[in-house]
mmCIF file of C-alpha atoms in Angstrom:
data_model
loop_
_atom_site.group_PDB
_atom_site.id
_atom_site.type_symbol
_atom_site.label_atom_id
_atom_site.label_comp_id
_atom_site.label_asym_id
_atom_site.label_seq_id
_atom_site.Cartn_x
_atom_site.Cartn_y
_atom_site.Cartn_z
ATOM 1 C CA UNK A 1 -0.208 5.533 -48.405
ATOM 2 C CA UNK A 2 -3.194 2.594 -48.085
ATOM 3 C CA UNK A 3 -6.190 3.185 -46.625
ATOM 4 C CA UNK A 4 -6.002 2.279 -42.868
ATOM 5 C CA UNK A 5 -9.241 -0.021 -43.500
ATOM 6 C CA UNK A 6 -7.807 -1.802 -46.624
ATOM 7 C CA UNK A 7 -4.600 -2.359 -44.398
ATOM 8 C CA UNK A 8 -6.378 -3.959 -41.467
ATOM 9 C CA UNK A 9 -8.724 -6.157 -44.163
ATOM 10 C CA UNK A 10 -5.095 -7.463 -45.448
ATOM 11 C CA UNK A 11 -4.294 -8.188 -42.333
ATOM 12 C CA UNK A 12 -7.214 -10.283 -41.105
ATOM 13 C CA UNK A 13 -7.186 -12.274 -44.048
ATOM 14 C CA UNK A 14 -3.600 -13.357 -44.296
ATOM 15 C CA UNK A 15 -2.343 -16.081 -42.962
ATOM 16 C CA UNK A 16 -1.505 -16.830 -39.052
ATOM 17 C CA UNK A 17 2.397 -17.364 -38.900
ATOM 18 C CA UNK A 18 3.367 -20.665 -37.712
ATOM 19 C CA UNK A 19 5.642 -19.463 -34.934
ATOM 20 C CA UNK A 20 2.766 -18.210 -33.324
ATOM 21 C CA UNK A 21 1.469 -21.997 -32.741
ATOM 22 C CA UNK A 22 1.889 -22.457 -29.081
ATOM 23 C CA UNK A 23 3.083 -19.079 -28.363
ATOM 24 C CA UNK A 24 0.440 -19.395 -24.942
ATOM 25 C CA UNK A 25 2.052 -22.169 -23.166
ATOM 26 C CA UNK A 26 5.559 -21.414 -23.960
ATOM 27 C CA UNK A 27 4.917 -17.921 -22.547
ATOM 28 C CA UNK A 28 3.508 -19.152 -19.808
ATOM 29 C CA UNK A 29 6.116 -21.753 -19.070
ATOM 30 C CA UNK A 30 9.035 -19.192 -19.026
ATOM 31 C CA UNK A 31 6.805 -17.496 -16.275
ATOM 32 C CA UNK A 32 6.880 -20.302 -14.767
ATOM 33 C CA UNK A 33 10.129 -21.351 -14.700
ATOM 34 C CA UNK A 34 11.812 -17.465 -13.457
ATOM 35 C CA UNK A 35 12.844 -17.315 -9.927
ATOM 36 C CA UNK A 36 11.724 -15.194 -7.769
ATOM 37 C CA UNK A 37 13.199 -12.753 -6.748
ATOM 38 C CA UNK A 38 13.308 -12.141 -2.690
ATOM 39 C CA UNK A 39 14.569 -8.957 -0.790
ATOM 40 C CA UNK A 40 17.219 -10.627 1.726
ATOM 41 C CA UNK A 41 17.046 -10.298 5.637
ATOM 42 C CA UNK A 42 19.213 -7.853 5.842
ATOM 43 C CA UNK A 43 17.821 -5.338 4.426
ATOM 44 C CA UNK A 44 15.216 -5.218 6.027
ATOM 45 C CA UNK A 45 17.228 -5.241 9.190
ATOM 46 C CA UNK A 46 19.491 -2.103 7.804
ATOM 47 C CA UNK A 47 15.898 -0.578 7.074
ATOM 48 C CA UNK A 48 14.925 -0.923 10.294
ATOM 49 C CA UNK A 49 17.916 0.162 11.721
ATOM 50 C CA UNK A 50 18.219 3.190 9.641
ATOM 51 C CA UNK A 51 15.059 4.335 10.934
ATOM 52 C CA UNK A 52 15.730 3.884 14.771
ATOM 53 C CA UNK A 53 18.652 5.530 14.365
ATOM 54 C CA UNK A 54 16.546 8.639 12.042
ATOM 55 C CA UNK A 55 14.075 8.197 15.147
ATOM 56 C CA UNK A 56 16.528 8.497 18.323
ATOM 57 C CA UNK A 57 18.558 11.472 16.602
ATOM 58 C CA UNK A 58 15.329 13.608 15.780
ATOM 59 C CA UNK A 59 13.721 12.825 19.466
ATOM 60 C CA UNK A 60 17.215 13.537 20.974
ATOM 61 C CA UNK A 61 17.631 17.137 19.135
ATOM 62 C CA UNK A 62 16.445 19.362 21.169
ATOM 63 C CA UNK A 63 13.500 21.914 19.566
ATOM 64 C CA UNK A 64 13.214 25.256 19.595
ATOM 65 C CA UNK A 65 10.274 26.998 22.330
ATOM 66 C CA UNK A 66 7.355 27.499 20.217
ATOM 67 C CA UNK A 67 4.762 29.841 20.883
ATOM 68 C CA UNK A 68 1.239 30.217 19.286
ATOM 69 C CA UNK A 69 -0.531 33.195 18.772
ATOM 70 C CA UNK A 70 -3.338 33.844 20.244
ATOM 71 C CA UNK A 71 -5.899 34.413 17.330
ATOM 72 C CA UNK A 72 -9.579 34.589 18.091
ATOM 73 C CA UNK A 73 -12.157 34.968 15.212
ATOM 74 C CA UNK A 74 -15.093 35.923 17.484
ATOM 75 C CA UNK A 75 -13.176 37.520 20.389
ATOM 76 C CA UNK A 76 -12.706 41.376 20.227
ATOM 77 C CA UNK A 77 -9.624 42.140 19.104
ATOM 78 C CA UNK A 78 -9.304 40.028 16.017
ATOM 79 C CA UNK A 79 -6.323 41.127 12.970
ATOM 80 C CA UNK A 80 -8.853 39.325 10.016
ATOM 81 C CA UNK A 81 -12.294 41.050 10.920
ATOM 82 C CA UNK A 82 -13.186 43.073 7.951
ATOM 83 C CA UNK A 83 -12.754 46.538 9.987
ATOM 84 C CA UNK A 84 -9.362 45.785 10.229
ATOM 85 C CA UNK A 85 -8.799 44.595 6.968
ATOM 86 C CA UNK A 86 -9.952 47.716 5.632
ATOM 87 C CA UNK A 87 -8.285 50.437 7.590
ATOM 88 C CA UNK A 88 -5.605 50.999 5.065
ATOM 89 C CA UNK A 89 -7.592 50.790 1.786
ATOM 90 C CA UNK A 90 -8.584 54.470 0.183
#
């Protein structure tokens, strides 16, 4: 196997192929010349509709009564000061 340096010197000093002549402007013609591409109306309208739909069903099912618990880091009785923590440990 070559040297990776002898390889790249071979490189630079042969010659540019002459399909390369050009190769900016015809590159930048075919970008050019694509279409493009557009999402159509409607789906954006069966987005939108999806998510009313998603939105009325979740806001029309009723939720479960949820209570919090009353947990107060400073008050007196409090389940995470360490005293409590370390009741159990021997």
């Amino acid at each position: 196997m070559d040297d990776l340096d002898a390889v790249l010197m071979r490189l630079a000093q042969a010659p540019v192929p002459a399909s390369l002549d050009g190769i900016e402007a015809r590159v930048l013609a075919r970008i050019a010349a694509r279409p493009v591409m557009r999402v159509g109306m409607g789906v954006g309208a069966m987005t939108i509709a999806v998510a009313l739909v998603m939105g009325m069903v979740g806001a029309g099912v009723p939720a479960n009564q949820a209570s919090a618990a009353g947990l107060s880091p400073l008050g007196p009785v409090s389940p995470f000061a360490p005293s409590t923590l370390l009741v159990g440990a021997p």
